[in-house]
Amino acid sequence: GFVGPDVPIEVLLASRRPFGHLPWRTDGHTPWADEWLESGFPGWARSILEQWHDGAFDGLHSVVFSRSDDAAQRLFYYVRELQQRGSLRGPQPLVFDMSLVPRASSLAHAADAVLALAAALDVAPQALPAAIQRADELRRMLRDLQQRRVGQGAFYERLARAALWNDPSGWLGSIAEPAGAPATHRVLLAGSMPPDDRLHAAVEATGASVIAEAHSFALDRLRAPASSADELPALAIARQLSASSVGPRAFFDRAGWLVAHARDTRADAVILWLTREDEALAWQVPAQRKALVAAGIPALILPASHWLANDHSLDRIMKFCRETFR
């Protein structure tokens, strides 16, 4: 299993084990997790810890936590400490110590982290070149799927979740995509990772459709193929992760990226939905708002939202779409 963005899928593929992001539940209480986790932990992290305590992940060999996401990194330390105290069973927690600072030393550190994770999962370095090819093929499949989207946003959100919670390389090419006329009004959903398809369903209730997402776990989360034949495999993997990361700790122009993403997907409007726990992303909102206004792109910005969207966010989304697409 893994938790958080920017975990190298090449290493997971090379392990030849079933893998997937640990799933979260939106319909359960988390009394045990609430005893340990502070209010700054998002709902998905609470759900994962609660399920871990209940034994849902006992069949896993190990779980890789990403350092490029604050909640994922902190959850790693909590799991490890609780296991050392004897309060938690389950798989071995590992951390992928990815550094995203744009400098040569950070890239070298990331390449070492790739090799360290490979060793922890019994993956020989010689297996990485073939895994890079498999990962690049999966990236092309996800990219092509995203580019074919013309509507039915809720379907593609569920598909993206399925492709996150297990290895999609064996089934992605055989799915039956929904038929129908292209959406008249196209919406880009950006910001925090939504809990499920409820935001997409709210947009669709107005006759519009989410045709792309801009967050760490979007359908095209693996980004474009970027393997290089003239460098060591671990370095090529690290370079691809560094270049493609859009996680909270990534260094890039988020405002410019959001506008470019809206234009590339031909979005008529943007919904920027941020949970209150995503404090790092909140700092980017003023620049993103200014860039969207300058680009003439209508936008609804919902900062400090509740993870389950039970705080009138859905009503505000439907109101925005109805007023924007009259």
Tab-separated table of C-alpha atoms in Angstrom:
chain	number	residue	atom	x	y	z
A	1	GLY	CA	0.000	0.000	0.000
A	2	PHE	CA	0.953	3.651	-0.191
A	3	VAL	CA	-0.301	6.945	1.214
A	4	GLY	CA	0.149	10.362	-0.371
A	5	PRO	CA	1.329	11.647	-3.761
A	6	ASP	CA	4.688	11.265	-5.511
A	7	VAL	CA	5.336	7.638	-4.589
A	8	PRO	CA	7.305	6.182	-7.556
A	9	ILE	CA	4.957	3.851	-9.384
A	10	GLU	CA	7.959	2.361	-11.185
A	11	VAL	CA	9.155	0.790	-7.932
A	12	LEU	CA	5.645	-0.451	-7.126
A	13	LEU	CA	5.333	-2.026	-10.566
A	14	ALA	CA	8.797	-3.590	-10.289
A	15	SER	CA	7.844	-5.193	-6.966
A	16	ARG	CA	5.356	-7.400	-8.864
A	17	ARG	CA	3.017	-7.217	-5.888
A	18	PRO	CA	-0.546	-5.931	-5.879
A	19	PHE	CA	-0.518	-2.317	-4.751
A	20	GLY	CA	-2.728	0.705	-4.281
A	21	HIS	CA	-3.291	3.809	-2.207
A	22	LEU	CA	-4.934	2.937	1.093
A	23	PRO	CA	-8.657	3.660	0.650
A	24	TRP	CA	-10.669	5.961	2.870
A	25	ARG	CA	-14.285	5.798	3.930
A	26	THR	CA	-16.701	8.694	3.986
A	27	ASP	CA	-19.529	6.949	5.816
A	28	GLY	CA	-17.870	5.853	9.059
A	29	HIS	CA	-16.939	7.349	12.398
A	30	THR	CA	-13.314	7.437	13.540
A	31	PRO	CA	-13.414	7.300	17.359
A	32	TRP	CA	-10.081	5.513	17.818
A	33	ALA	CA	-8.216	7.721	15.346
A	34	ASP	CA	-9.706	10.837	16.928
A	35	GLU	CA	-8.039	9.925	20.213
A	36	TRP	CA	-4.621	10.328	18.582
A	37	LEU	CA	-4.860	12.721	15.640
A	38	GLU	CA	-5.071	16.483	16.065
A	39	SER	CA	-7.624	18.619	14.264
A	40	GLY	CA	-5.114	19.435	11.525
A	41	PHE	CA	-5.337	15.919	10.078
A	42	PRO	CA	-7.744	15.634	7.114
A	43	GLY	CA	-10.668	13.243	7.133
A	44	TRP	CA	-9.037	10.760	4.791
A	45	ALA	CA	-6.099	10.337	7.194
A	46	ARG	CA	-8.471	9.699	10.109
A	47	SER	CA	-10.326	7.095	8.085
A	48	ILE	CA	-7.106	5.323	7.117
A	49	LEU	CA	-5.842	5.179	10.717
A	50	GLU	CA	-9.218	3.928	11.961
A	51	GLN	CA	-9.246	1.150	9.362
A	52	TRP	CA	-5.626	0.304	10.173
A	53	HIS	CA	-6.579	-0.122	13.833
A	54	ASP	CA	-9.565	-2.281	12.848
A	55	GLY	CA	-7.273	-4.657	10.924
A	56	ALA	CA	-8.340	-3.714	7.400
A	57	PHE	CA	-4.723	-3.587	6.216
A	58	ASP	CA	-3.317	-6.572	8.120
A	59	GLY	CA	-2.886	-8.482	4.862
A	60	LEU	CA	-0.427	-5.944	3.470
A	61	HIS	CA	3.339	-6.451	3.633
A	62	SER	CA	4.169	-2.746	3.964
A	63	VAL	CA	2.791	0.748	3.397
A	64	VAL	CA	4.846	3.547	1.818
A	65	PHE	CA	4.106	7.055	3.104
A	66	SER	CA	5.050	10.068	0.987
A	67	ARG	CA	7.168	12.848	2.451
A	68	SER	CA	5.915	15.315	-0.166
A	69	ASP	CA	2.558	15.645	1.623
A	70	ASP	CA	2.411	16.959	5.181
A	71	ALA	CA	-0.520	14.835	6.344
A	72	ALA	CA	0.946	11.657	4.840
A	73	GLN	CA	4.344	12.263	6.444
A	74	ARG	CA	2.855	13.001	9.870
A	75	LEU	CA	0.598	9.956	9.633
A	76	PHE	CA	3.700	7.825	9.038
A	77	TYR	CA	5.229	8.988	12.320
A	78	TYR	CA	1.995	8.376	14.214
A	79	VAL	CA	1.615	4.854	12.817
A	80	ARG	CA	5.224	3.990	13.613
A	81	GLU	CA	4.992	5.371	17.149
A	82	LEU	CA	1.697	3.611	17.846
A	83	GLN	CA	3.185	0.332	16.633
A	84	GLN	CA	6.226	0.776	18.839
A	85	ARG	CA	3.905	1.360	21.793
A	86	GLY	CA	2.016	-1.817	20.978
A	87	SER	CA	-1.207	0.083	20.303
A	88	LEU	CA	-1.337	-0.771	16.602
A	89	ARG	CA	-0.681	-3.879	14.533
A	90	GLY	CA	-0.556	-4.162	10.779
A	91	PRO	CA	1.994	-3.776	7.994
A	92	GLN	CA	5.436	-2.221	8.149
A	93	PRO	CA	5.344	1.566	7.611
A	94	LEU	CA	7.968	2.965	5.233
A	95	VAL	CA	8.626	6.559	4.203
A	96	PHE	CA	9.615	7.677	0.711
A	97	ASP	CA	11.951	10.544	1.523
A	98	MET	CA	11.315	12.606	-1.608
A	99	SER	CA	12.824	16.080	-1.770
A	100	LEU	CA	11.228	18.547	-4.185
A	101	VAL	CA	13.516	21.552	-3.746
A	102	PRO	CA	14.649	22.494	-7.299
A	103	ARG	CA	18.391	21.949	-6.972
A	104	ALA	CA	20.885	19.252	-7.906
A	105	SER	CA	21.442	18.016	-4.361
A	106	SER	CA	17.700	17.456	-3.877
A	107	LEU	CA	17.480	15.508	-7.121
A	108	ALA	CA	20.384	13.313	-6.032
A	109	HIS	CA	18.680	12.797	-2.663
A	110	ALA	CA	15.460	11.790	-4.442
A	111	ALA	CA	17.345	9.274	-6.587
A	112	ASP	CA	18.851	7.757	-3.426
A	113	ALA	CA	15.346	7.603	-1.952
A	114	VAL	CA	14.155	5.662	-5.009
A	115	LEU	CA	16.931	3.110	-4.510
A	116	ALA	CA	16.226	2.892	-0.769
A	117	LEU	CA	12.540	2.213	-1.397
A	118	ALA	CA	13.420	-0.382	-4.032
A	119	ALA	CA	15.680	-2.167	-1.556
A	120	ALA	CA	12.943	-2.089	1.117
A	121	LEU	CA	10.539	-3.743	-1.337
A	122	ASP	CA	13.119	-6.315	-2.558
A	123	VAL	CA	13.353	-4.702	-6.000
A	124	ALA	CA	16.697	-5.080	-7.738
A	125	PRO	CA	18.014	-1.951	-9.531
A	126	GLN	CA	18.181	-4.020	-12.721
A	127	ALA	CA	14.376	-4.286	-12.684
A	128	LEU	CA	13.822	-0.537	-12.877
A	129	PRO	CA	14.356	0.064	-16.652
A	130	ALA	CA	11.552	-2.336	-17.578
A	131	ALA	CA	9.356	-0.824	-14.862
A	132	ILE	CA	9.971	2.643	-16.308
A	133	GLN	CA	8.660	1.438	-19.673
A	134	ARG	CA	5.570	-0.067	-18.029
A	135	ALA	CA	4.966	3.121	-16.061
A	136	ASP	CA	5.307	5.282	-19.159
A	137	GLU	CA	2.772	3.124	-20.979
A	138	LEU	CA	0.380	3.536	-18.042
A	139	ARG	CA	0.949	7.305	-18.171
A	140	ARG	CA	0.022	7.338	-21.848
A	141	MET	CA	-3.147	5.350	-21.164
A	142	LEU	CA	-4.222	7.718	-18.389
A	143	ARG	CA	-3.362	10.779	-20.476
A	144	ASP	CA	-5.346	9.479	-23.455
A	145	LEU	CA	-8.292	8.659	-21.216
A	146	GLN	CA	-8.247	12.169	-19.784
A	147	GLN	CA	-8.069	13.726	-23.244
A	148	ARG	CA	-11.114	11.737	-24.421
A	149	ARG	CA	-13.326	13.110	-21.646
A	150	VAL	CA	-16.255	15.173	-22.873
A	151	GLY	CA	-18.586	14.900	-19.891
A	152	GLN	CA	-19.849	12.477	-17.234
A	153	GLY	CA	-17.480	13.891	-14.627
A	154	ALA	CA	-18.767	11.703	-11.791
A	155	PHE	CA	-17.953	8.552	-13.771
A	156	TYR	CA	-14.369	9.644	-14.356
A	157	GLU	CA	-13.952	10.611	-10.707
A	158	ARG	CA	-14.952	7.094	-9.675
A	159	LEU	CA	-12.625	5.708	-12.331
A	160	ALA	CA	-9.741	7.817	-11.044
A	161	ARG	CA	-10.384	6.516	-7.511
A	162	ALA	CA	-10.375	2.913	-8.739
A	163	ALA	CA	-7.110	3.555	-10.592
A	164	LEU	CA	-5.630	4.999	-7.389
A	165	TRP	CA	-6.688	2.224	-5.044
A	166	ASN	CA	-5.157	-0.578	-7.136
A	167	ASP	CA	-2.829	-1.192	-10.086
A	168	PRO	CA	-4.841	-0.112	-13.152
A	169	SER	CA	-2.392	-1.372	-15.777
A	170	GLY	CA	-4.200	-4.699	-16.147
A	171	TRP	CA	-7.729	-3.356	-16.682
A	172	LEU	CA	-7.551	0.264	-17.795
A	173	GLY	CA	-7.512	-0.582	-21.497
A	174	SER	CA	-10.760	-2.566	-21.353
A	175	ILE	CA	-13.144	-0.165	-19.628
A	176	ALA	CA	-16.363	0.931	-21.303
A	177	GLU	CA	-16.438	4.717	-21.343
A	178	PRO	CA	-19.827	6.432	-21.191
A	179	ALA	CA	-21.415	7.571	-24.410
A	180	GLY	CA	-23.313	10.784	-24.901
A	181	ALA	CA	-23.113	14.284	-26.252
A	182	PRO	CA	-20.225	16.504	-25.112
A	183	ALA	CA	-20.942	18.708	-22.132
A	184	THR	CA	-22.196	22.157	-23.079
A	185	HIS	CA	-20.460	23.736	-20.092
A	186	ARG	CA	-17.030	22.489	-19.013
A	187	VAL	CA	-15.684	22.909	-15.475
A	188	LEU	CA	-12.175	22.387	-14.082
A	189	LEU	CA	-12.177	21.209	-10.454
A	190	ALA	CA	-8.995	22.218	-8.632
A	191	GLY	CA	-7.579	22.426	-5.120
A	192	SER	CA	-7.868	19.639	-2.558
A	193	MET	CA	-8.540	15.989	-3.270
A	194	PRO	CA	-12.332	15.477	-2.965
A	195	PRO	CA	-13.669	12.620	-0.821
A	196	ASP	CA	-15.650	11.072	-3.674
A	197	ASP	CA	-17.803	12.179	-6.617
A	198	ARG	CA	-20.189	14.445	-4.692
A	199	LEU	CA	-18.636	17.680	-6.048
A	200	HIS	CA	-18.857	16.306	-9.590
A	201	ALA	CA	-22.487	15.310	-9.039
A	202	ALA	CA	-23.317	18.822	-7.841
A	203	VAL	CA	-21.909	20.281	-11.073
A	204	GLU	CA	-23.793	17.741	-13.176
A	205	ALA	CA	-27.062	18.583	-11.404
A	206	THR	CA	-26.913	21.964	-13.157
A	207	GLY	CA	-26.320	20.555	-16.631
A	208	ALA	CA	-22.575	21.268	-16.624
A	209	SER	CA	-19.777	18.719	-16.164
A	210	VAL	CA	-16.324	18.485	-14.640
A	211	ILE	CA	-14.042	17.602	-17.542
A	212	ALA	CA	-10.735	17.666	-15.650
A	213	GLU	CA	-9.261	17.870	-12.174
A	214	ALA	CA	-6.192	19.736	-10.955
A	215	HIS	CA	-5.005	18.097	-7.760
A	216	SER	CA	-2.501	15.461	-6.666
A	217	PHE	CA	-4.773	12.481	-7.353
A	218	ALA	CA	-6.419	13.538	-10.611
A	219	LEU	CA	-7.031	10.946	-13.306
A	220	ASP	CA	-3.783	11.921	-15.044
A	221	ARG	CA	-1.864	12.067	-11.738
A	222	LEU	CA	1.189	10.302	-13.195
A	223	ARG	CA	1.607	13.120	-15.750
A	224	ALA	CA	3.443	12.741	-19.066
A	225	PRO	CA	6.104	10.093	-19.770
A	226	ALA	CA	9.497	11.542	-18.995
A	227	SER	CA	11.949	8.653	-18.878
A	228	SER	CA	15.450	9.296	-20.147
A	229	ALA	CA	17.624	6.595	-21.675
A	230	ASP	CA	20.884	8.430	-21.004
A	231	GLU	CA	20.832	8.453	-17.212
A	232	LEU	CA	20.587	5.990	-14.349
A	233	PRO	CA	17.054	4.595	-13.860
A	234	ALA	CA	16.747	5.875	-10.281
A	235	LEU	CA	17.747	9.355	-11.408
A	236	ALA	CA	15.263	9.245	-14.304
A	237	ILE	CA	12.470	8.280	-11.882
A	238	ALA	CA	13.457	11.044	-9.464
A	239	ARG	CA	13.598	13.610	-12.267
A	240	GLN	CA	10.141	12.651	-13.512
A	241	LEU	CA	8.684	12.942	-10.001
A	242	SER	CA	10.367	16.301	-9.421
A	243	ALA	CA	9.159	17.691	-12.735
A	244	SER	CA	5.564	16.473	-12.441
A	245	SER	CA	4.692	16.902	-8.764
A	246	VAL	CA	1.763	19.170	-7.919
A	247	GLY	CA	1.651	18.161	-4.258
A	248	PRO	CA	1.555	20.683	-1.402
A	249	ARG	CA	5.350	20.768	-1.094
A	250	ALA	CA	6.137	21.138	-4.796
A	251	PHE	CA	7.867	24.291	-6.034
A	252	PHE	CA	6.147	25.734	-9.112
A	253	ASP	CA	3.905	28.575	-10.244
A	254	ARG	CA	0.519	27.260	-9.149
A	255	ALA	CA	-1.369	30.286	-10.441
A	256	GLY	CA	0.096	30.017	-13.931
A	257	TRP	CA	-0.348	26.237	-13.901
A	258	LEU	CA	-4.018	26.542	-12.960
A	259	VAL	CA	-4.749	28.987	-15.779
A	260	ALA	CA	-2.804	26.874	-18.265
A	261	HIS	CA	-4.687	23.760	-17.131
A	262	ALA	CA	-8.012	25.535	-17.584
A	263	ARG	CA	-7.055	26.602	-21.095
A	264	ASP	CA	-5.653	23.201	-22.082
A	265	THR	CA	-8.881	21.491	-21.045
A	266	ARG	CA	-11.046	24.248	-22.586
A	267	ALA	CA	-12.776	24.819	-19.273
A	268	ASP	CA	-15.489	27.474	-19.199
A	269	ALA	CA	-15.083	27.935	-15.432
A	270	VAL	CA	-12.947	26.824	-12.506
A	271	ILE	CA	-14.010	25.623	-9.072
A	272	LEU	CA	-11.175	25.923	-6.552
A	273	TRP	CA	-12.247	23.791	-3.584
A	274	LEU	CA	-9.863	23.682	-0.620
A	275	THR	CA	-10.287	21.862	2.670
A	276	ARG	CA	-9.371	23.683	5.857
A	277	GLU	CA	-6.545	21.201	6.525
A	278	ASP	CA	-4.717	22.052	3.273
A	279	GLU	CA	-2.978	25.050	4.785
A	280	ALA	CA	-0.049	24.981	2.341
A	281	LEU	CA	-2.387	25.270	-0.657
A	282	ALA	CA	-4.316	28.125	0.937
A	283	TRP	CA	-1.295	30.430	0.629
A	284	GLN	CA	-1.604	30.208	-3.168
A	285	VAL	CA	-5.236	31.336	-3.351
A	286	PRO	CA	-4.628	35.117	-3.761
A	287	ALA	CA	-2.265	34.575	-6.704
A	288	GLN	CA	-4.603	32.005	-8.262
A	289	ARG	CA	-7.611	34.308	-7.889
A	290	LYS	CA	-5.700	37.183	-9.503
A	291	ALA	CA	-4.512	34.994	-12.391
A	292	LEU	CA	-7.998	33.648	-13.097
A	293	VAL	CA	-9.459	37.166	-13.122
A	294	ALA	CA	-6.712	38.355	-15.477
A	295	ALA	CA	-7.414	35.416	-17.783
A	296	GLY	CA	-11.150	36.159	-17.799
A	297	ILE	CA	-12.040	32.716	-16.433
A	298	PRO	CA	-15.069	32.624	-14.080
A	299	ALA	CA	-14.128	30.990	-10.801
A	300	LEU	CA	-15.720	29.882	-7.559
A	301	ILE	CA	-13.223	29.770	-4.693
A	302	LEU	CA	-14.212	27.769	-1.624
A	303	PRO	CA	-11.409	27.955	0.967
A	304	ALA	CA	-11.475	26.234	4.360
A	305	SER	CA	-14.160	23.770	3.264
A	306	HIS	CA	-15.129	20.675	5.220
A	307	TRP	CA	-13.681	17.473	3.759
A	308	LEU	CA	-17.120	15.886	3.399
A	309	ALA	CA	-18.535	19.004	1.682
A	310	ASN	CA	-21.356	19.130	4.231
A	311	ASP	CA	-20.894	22.870	4.812
A	312	HIS	CA	-23.046	24.304	1.992
A	313	SER	CA	-20.240	23.825	-0.546
A	314	LEU	CA	-22.471	21.756	-2.808
A	315	ASP	CA	-25.210	24.393	-2.732
A	316	ARG	CA	-22.679	27.091	-3.574
A	317	ILE	CA	-21.306	25.025	-6.455
A	318	MET	CA	-24.768	24.553	-7.965
A	319	LYS	CA	-25.595	28.235	-7.502
A	320	PHE	CA	-22.318	29.252	-9.182
A	321	CYS	CA	-22.875	26.957	-12.167
A	322	ARG	CA	-26.462	28.087	-12.682
A	323	GLU	CA	-25.492	31.759	-12.564
A	324	THR	CA	-22.386	31.319	-14.747
A	325	PHE	CA	-24.021	29.187	-17.432
A	326	ARG	CA	-27.348	30.910	-17.849
